[in-house]
Short mmCIF file of C-alpha atoms in Angstrom, two decimals:
data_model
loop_
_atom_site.label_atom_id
_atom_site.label_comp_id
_atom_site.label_asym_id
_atom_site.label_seq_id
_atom_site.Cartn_x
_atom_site.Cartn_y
_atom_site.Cartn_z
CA UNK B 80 0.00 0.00 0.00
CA UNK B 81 1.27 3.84 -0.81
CA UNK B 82 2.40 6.04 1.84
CA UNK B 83 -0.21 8.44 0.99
CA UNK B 84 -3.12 5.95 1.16
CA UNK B 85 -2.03 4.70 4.43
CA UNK B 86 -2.45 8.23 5.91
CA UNK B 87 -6.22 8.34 4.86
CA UNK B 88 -6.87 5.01 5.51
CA UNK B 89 -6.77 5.25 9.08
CA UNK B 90 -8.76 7.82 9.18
CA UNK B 91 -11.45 4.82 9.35
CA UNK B 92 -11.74 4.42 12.58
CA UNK B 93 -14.65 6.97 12.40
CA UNK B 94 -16.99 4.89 10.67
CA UNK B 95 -16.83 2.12 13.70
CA UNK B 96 -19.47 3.92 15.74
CA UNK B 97 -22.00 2.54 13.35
CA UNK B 98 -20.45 -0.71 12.69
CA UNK B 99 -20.80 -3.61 14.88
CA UNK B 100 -18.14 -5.93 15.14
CA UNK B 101 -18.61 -9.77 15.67
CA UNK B 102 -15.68 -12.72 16.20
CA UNK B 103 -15.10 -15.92 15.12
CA UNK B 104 -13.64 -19.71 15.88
CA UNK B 105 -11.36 -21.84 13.85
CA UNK B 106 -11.77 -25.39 12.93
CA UNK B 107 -8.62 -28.13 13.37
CA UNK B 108 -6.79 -29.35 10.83
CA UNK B 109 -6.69 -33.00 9.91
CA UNK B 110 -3.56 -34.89 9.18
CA UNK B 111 -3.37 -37.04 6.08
CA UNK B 112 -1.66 -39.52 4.66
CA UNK B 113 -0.95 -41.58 1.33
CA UNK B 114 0.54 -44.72 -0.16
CA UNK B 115 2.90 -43.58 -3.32
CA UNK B 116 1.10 -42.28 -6.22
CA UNK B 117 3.78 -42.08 -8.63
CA UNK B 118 2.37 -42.13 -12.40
CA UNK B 119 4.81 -42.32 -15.57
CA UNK B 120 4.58 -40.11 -18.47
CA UNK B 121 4.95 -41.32 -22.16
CA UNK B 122 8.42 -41.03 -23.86
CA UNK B 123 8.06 -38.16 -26.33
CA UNK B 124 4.83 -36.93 -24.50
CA UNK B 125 5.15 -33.28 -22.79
CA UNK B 126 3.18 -31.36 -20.32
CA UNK B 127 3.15 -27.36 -19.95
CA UNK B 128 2.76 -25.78 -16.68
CA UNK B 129 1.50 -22.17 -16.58
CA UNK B 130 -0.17 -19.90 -14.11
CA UNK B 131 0.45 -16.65 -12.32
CA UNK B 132 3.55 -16.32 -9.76
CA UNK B 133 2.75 -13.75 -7.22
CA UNK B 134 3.09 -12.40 -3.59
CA UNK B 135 0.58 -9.91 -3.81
CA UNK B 136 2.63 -8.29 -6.47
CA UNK B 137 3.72 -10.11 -9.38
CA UNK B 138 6.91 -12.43 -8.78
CA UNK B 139 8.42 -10.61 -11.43
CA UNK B 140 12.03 -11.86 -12.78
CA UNK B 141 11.81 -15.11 -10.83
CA UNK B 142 13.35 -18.33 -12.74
CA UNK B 143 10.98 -20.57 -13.03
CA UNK B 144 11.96 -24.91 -12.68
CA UNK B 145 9.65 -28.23 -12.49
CA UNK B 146 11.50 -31.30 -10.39
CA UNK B 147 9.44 -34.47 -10.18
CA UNK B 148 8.76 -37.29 -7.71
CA UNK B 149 11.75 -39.66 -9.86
CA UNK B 150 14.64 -36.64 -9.15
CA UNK B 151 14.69 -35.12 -12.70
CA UNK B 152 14.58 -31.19 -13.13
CA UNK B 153 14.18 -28.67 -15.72
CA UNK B 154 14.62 -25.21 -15.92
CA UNK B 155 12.32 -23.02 -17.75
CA UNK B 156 13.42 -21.17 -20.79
CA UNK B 157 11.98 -17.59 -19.68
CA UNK B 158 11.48 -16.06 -16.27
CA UNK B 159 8.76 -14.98 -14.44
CA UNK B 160 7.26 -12.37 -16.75
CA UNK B 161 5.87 -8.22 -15.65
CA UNK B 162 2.37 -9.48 -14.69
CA UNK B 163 3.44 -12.54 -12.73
CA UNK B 164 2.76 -14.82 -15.58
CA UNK B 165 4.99 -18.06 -16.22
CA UNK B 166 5.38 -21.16 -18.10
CA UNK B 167 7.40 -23.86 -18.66
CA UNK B 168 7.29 -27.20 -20.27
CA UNK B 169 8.52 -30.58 -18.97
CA UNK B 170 9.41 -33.68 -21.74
CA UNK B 171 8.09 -37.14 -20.92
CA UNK B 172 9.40 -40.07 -19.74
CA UNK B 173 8.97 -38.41 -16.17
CA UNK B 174 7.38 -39.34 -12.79
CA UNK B 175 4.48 -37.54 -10.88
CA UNK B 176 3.98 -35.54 -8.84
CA UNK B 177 6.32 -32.87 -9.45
CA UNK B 178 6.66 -29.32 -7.74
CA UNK B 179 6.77 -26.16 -9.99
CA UNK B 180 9.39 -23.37 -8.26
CA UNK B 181 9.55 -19.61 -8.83
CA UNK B 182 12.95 -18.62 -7.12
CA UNK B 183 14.39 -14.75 -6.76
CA UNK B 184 16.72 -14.38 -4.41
CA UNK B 185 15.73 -15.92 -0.74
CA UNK B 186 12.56 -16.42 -1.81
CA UNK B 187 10.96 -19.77 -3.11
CA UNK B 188 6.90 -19.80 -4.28
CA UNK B 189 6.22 -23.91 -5.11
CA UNK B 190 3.02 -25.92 -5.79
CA UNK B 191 2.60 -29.60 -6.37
CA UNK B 192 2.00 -30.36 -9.99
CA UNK B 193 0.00 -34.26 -10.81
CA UNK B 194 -0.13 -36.40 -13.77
CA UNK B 195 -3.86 -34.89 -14.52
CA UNK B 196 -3.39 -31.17 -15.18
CA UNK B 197 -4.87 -30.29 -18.52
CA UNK B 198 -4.74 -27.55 -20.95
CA UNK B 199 -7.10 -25.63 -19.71
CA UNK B 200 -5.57 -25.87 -15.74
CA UNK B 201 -3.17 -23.84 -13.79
CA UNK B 202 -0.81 -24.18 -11.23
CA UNK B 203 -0.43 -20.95 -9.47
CA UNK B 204 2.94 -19.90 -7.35
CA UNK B 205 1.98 -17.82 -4.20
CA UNK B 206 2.35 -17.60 -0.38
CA UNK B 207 -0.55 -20.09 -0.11
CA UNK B 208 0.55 -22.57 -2.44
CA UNK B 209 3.93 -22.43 -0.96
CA UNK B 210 2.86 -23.18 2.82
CA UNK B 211 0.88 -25.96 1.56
CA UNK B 212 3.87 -27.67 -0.53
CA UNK B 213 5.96 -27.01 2.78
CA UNK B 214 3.59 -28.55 4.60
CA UNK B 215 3.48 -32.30 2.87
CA UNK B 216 6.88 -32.33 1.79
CA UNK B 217 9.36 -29.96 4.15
CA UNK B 218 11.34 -26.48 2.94
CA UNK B 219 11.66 -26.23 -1.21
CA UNK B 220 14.75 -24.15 -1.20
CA UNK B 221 17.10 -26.85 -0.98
CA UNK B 222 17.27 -30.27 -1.86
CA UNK B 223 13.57 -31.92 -2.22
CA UNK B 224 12.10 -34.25 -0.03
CA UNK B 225 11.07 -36.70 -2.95
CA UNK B 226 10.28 -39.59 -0.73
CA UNK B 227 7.48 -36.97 0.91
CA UNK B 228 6.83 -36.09 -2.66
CA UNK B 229 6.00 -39.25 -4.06
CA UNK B 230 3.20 -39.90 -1.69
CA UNK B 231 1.61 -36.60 -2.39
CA UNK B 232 -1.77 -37.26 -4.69
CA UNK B 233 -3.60 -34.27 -6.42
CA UNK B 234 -6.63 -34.96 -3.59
CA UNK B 235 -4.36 -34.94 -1.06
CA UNK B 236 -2.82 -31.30 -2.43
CA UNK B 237 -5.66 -29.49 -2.56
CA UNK B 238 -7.70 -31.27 0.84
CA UNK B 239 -4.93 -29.73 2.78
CA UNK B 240 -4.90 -26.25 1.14
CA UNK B 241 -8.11 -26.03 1.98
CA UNK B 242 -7.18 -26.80 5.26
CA UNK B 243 -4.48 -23.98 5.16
CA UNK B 244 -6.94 -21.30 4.13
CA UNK B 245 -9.87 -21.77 6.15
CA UNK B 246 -7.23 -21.33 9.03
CA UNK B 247 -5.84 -18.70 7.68
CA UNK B 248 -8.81 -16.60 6.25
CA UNK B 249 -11.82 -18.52 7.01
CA UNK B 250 -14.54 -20.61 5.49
CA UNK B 251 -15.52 -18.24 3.13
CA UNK B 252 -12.67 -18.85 0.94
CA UNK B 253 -11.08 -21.69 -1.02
CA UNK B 254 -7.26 -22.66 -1.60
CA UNK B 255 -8.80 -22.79 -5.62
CA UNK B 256 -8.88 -19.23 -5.43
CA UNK B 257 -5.12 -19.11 -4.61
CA UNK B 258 -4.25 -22.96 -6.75
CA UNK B 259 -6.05 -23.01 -9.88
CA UNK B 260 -8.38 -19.99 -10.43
CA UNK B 261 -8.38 -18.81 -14.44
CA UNK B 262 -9.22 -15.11 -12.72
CA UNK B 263 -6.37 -15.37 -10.74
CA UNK B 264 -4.76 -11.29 -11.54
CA UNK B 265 -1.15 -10.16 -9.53
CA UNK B 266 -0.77 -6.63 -8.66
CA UNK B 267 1.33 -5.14 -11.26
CA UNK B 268 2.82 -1.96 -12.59
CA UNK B 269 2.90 -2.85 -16.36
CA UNK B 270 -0.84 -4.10 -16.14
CA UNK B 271 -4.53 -2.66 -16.30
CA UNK B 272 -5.92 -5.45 -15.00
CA UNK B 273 -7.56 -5.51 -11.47
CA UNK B 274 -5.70 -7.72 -9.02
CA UNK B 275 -8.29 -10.60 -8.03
CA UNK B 276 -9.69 -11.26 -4.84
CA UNK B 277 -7.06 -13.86 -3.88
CA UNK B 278 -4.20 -11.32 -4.67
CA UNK B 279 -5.75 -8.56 -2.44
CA UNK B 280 -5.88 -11.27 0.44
CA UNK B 281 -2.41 -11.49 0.30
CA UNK B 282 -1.64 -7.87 -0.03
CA UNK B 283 -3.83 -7.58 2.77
CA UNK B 284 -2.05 -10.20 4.92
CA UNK B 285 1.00 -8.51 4.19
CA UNK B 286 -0.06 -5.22 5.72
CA UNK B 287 -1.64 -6.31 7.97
CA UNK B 288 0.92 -8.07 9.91
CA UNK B 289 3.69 -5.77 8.43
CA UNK B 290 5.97 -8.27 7.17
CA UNK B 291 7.87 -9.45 4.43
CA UNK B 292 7.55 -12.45 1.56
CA UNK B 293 9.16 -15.01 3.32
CA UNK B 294 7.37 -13.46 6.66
CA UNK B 295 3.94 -13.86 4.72
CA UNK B 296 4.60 -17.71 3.75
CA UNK B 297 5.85 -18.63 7.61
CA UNK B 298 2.64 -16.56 8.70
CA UNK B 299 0.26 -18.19 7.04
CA UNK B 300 1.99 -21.92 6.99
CA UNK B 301 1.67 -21.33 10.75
CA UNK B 302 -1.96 -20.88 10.88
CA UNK B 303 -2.74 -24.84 10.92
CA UNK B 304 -1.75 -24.67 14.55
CA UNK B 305 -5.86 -23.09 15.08
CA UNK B 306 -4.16 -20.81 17.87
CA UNK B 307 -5.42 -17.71 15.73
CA UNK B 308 -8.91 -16.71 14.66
CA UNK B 309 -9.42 -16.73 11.19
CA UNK B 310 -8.27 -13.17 9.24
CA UNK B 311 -11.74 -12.60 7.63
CA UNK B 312 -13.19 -12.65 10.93
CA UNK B 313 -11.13 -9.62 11.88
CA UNK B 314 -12.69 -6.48 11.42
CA UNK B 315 -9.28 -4.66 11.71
CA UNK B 316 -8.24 -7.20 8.84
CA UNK B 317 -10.94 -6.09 6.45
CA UNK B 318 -9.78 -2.63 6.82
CA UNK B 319 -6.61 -3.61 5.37
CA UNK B 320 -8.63 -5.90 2.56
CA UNK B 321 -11.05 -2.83 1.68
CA UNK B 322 -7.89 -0.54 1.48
CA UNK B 323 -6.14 -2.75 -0.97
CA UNK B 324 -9.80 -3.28 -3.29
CA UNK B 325 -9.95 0.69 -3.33
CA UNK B 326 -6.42 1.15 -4.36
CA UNK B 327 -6.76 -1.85 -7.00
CA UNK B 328 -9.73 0.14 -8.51
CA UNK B 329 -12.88 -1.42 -6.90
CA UNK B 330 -15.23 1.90 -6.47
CA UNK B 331 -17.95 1.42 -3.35
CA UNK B 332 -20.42 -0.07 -5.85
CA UNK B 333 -18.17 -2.87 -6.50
CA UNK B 334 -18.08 -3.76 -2.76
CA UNK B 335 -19.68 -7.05 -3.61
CA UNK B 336 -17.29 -8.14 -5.48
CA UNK B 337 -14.47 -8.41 -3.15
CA UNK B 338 -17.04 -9.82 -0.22
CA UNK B 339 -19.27 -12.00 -1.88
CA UNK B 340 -16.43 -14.32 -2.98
CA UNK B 341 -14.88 -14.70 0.32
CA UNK B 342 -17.52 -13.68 3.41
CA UNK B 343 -19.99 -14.22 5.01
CA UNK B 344 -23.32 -12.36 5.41
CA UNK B 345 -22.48 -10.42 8.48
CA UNK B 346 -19.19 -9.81 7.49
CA UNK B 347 -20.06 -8.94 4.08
CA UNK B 348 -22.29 -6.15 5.25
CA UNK B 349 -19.06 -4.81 7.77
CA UNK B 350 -16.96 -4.67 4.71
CA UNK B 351 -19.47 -3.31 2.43
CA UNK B 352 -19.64 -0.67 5.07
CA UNK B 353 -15.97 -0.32 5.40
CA UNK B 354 -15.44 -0.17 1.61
CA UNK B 355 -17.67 2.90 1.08
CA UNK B 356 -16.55 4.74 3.95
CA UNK B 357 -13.04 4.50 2.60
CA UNK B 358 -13.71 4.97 -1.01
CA UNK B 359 -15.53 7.92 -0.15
CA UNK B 360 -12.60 9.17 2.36
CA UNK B 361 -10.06 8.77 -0.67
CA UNK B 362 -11.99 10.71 -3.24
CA UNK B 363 -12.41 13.27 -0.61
CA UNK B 364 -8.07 13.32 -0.21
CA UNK B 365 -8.05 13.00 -4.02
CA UNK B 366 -10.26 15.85 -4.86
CA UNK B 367 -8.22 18.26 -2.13
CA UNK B 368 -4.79 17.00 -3.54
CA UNK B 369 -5.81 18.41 -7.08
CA UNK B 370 -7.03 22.39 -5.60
CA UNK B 371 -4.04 22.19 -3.94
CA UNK B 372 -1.75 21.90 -6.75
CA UNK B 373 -4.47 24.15 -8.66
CA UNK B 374 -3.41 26.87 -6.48
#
């Protein structure tokens, strides 16, 4: 978030008289576990990997690398591109599951790739994705775990993402919108498209706890513990969330389409709430900025 949008954006804390706040629980996490589900591609058969690489903002510059679950690698021929976009292609003859990687300097983003992505899927590289790789097979920035690996299924992937980000947000939202969503949009510069819901989240998380990329991963990776009520049940948390939508472009009749993806009623109605008061505080600093320089 800008400096200058930070300022106004506390000013929020008026529009609380009005708004009632409510809390919520968490839910535990189940552990799982599978026998090895290693499948074998064709010789001569080849399967592209593609999605959006972000953490919050597009993963721009990162080089991009698919290992699989029988120890071969390849690197991808370009890097992370200016909107977060990647892809890469891997040859047959290989063994899933694999893990995509997006690496810039200490930073890692993975997800766990199977034998049935399609065409039309994606495998998208963010702090979520990352946590839950981390979680079934250990740290990705070193030498893999592919013993872990090999026992990872596609099921078992995305059961405990969605484990991951009901603790961490809540049960209004779904690891898809992080793993596989074609809407999926990173917050870029060199880009007029509106960052998605799933990439405000995680600009949200970031200011909200006020730390960095690797910070953001550890943060939410830790939320399995159920020690911590659920983000989206934080009304201090959908300050930060409405904040981001406003800056991304979402005007206070587009409330709806931030909330209704991710919240419940009650809370939906708080951040509707929050998201006008804030839109309208920001058009208000906007429209004094420009008589100042007028004069």
């Amino acid at each position: 978030m800008k400096v200058g949008f930070a300022r106004w954006a506390a000013l929020v804390s008026i529009v609380w008289i009005t708004i009632a706040c409510a809390s919520g629980g968490s839910q535990d996490s189940g552990e799982k576990a599978d026998s090895s589900v290693l499948v074998e591609t064709e010789e001569g058969a080849t399967t592209t990997f593609l999605g959006v690489a972000a953490i919050g903002e597009a993963f721009e510059g990162a080089l991009i690398s698919v290992q699989f679950a029988d120890g071969k690698r390849f690197e991808g021929e370009e890097p992370v591109g200016k909107n977060g976009a990647y892809q890469i292609v891997a040859p047959g003859n290989v063994a899933f599951p694999g893990v995509v990687l997006a690496e810039r300097g200490e930073t890692v983003l993975s997800s766990v790739v199977s034998e049935r992505l399609q065409k039309e899927d994606f495998a998208h590289l963010n702090p979520v994705t990352t946590a839950t790789t981390r979680s079934l097979i250990g740290e990705t920035d070193g030498e893999l775990n592919i013993e872990r690996l090999q026992s990872v299924s596609a099921e078992t992937f995305v059961e405990t993402g969605d484990d991951i980000v009901r603790m961490t947000f809540g049960s209004g939202a779904s690891f898809s919108l992080f793993h596989d969503d074609p809407g999926f949009v990173a917050r870029s510069s060199e880009s007029n498209e509106r960052a998605s819901t799933a990439d405000l989240l995680l600009d949200a998380v970031r200011q909200y706890s006020d730390t960095d990329e690797n910070g953001l991963i550890g943060l939410i990776g830790n939320s399995v513990s159920g020690n911590s009520v659920p983000l989206l049940e934080v009304d201090l948390f959908l300050v930060d969330l409405s904040a981001q939508a406003i800056e991304a472009g979402y005007a206070s009749e587009e409330a709806d389409e931030v909330s209704a993806v991710i919240l419940s009623n009650q809370k939906a109605e708080i951040y509707t709430q929050l998201h006008v008061a804030l839109d309208e505080i920001a058009r208000e600093a906007g429209s004094e900025q420009k008589l100042v320089k007028a004069a």
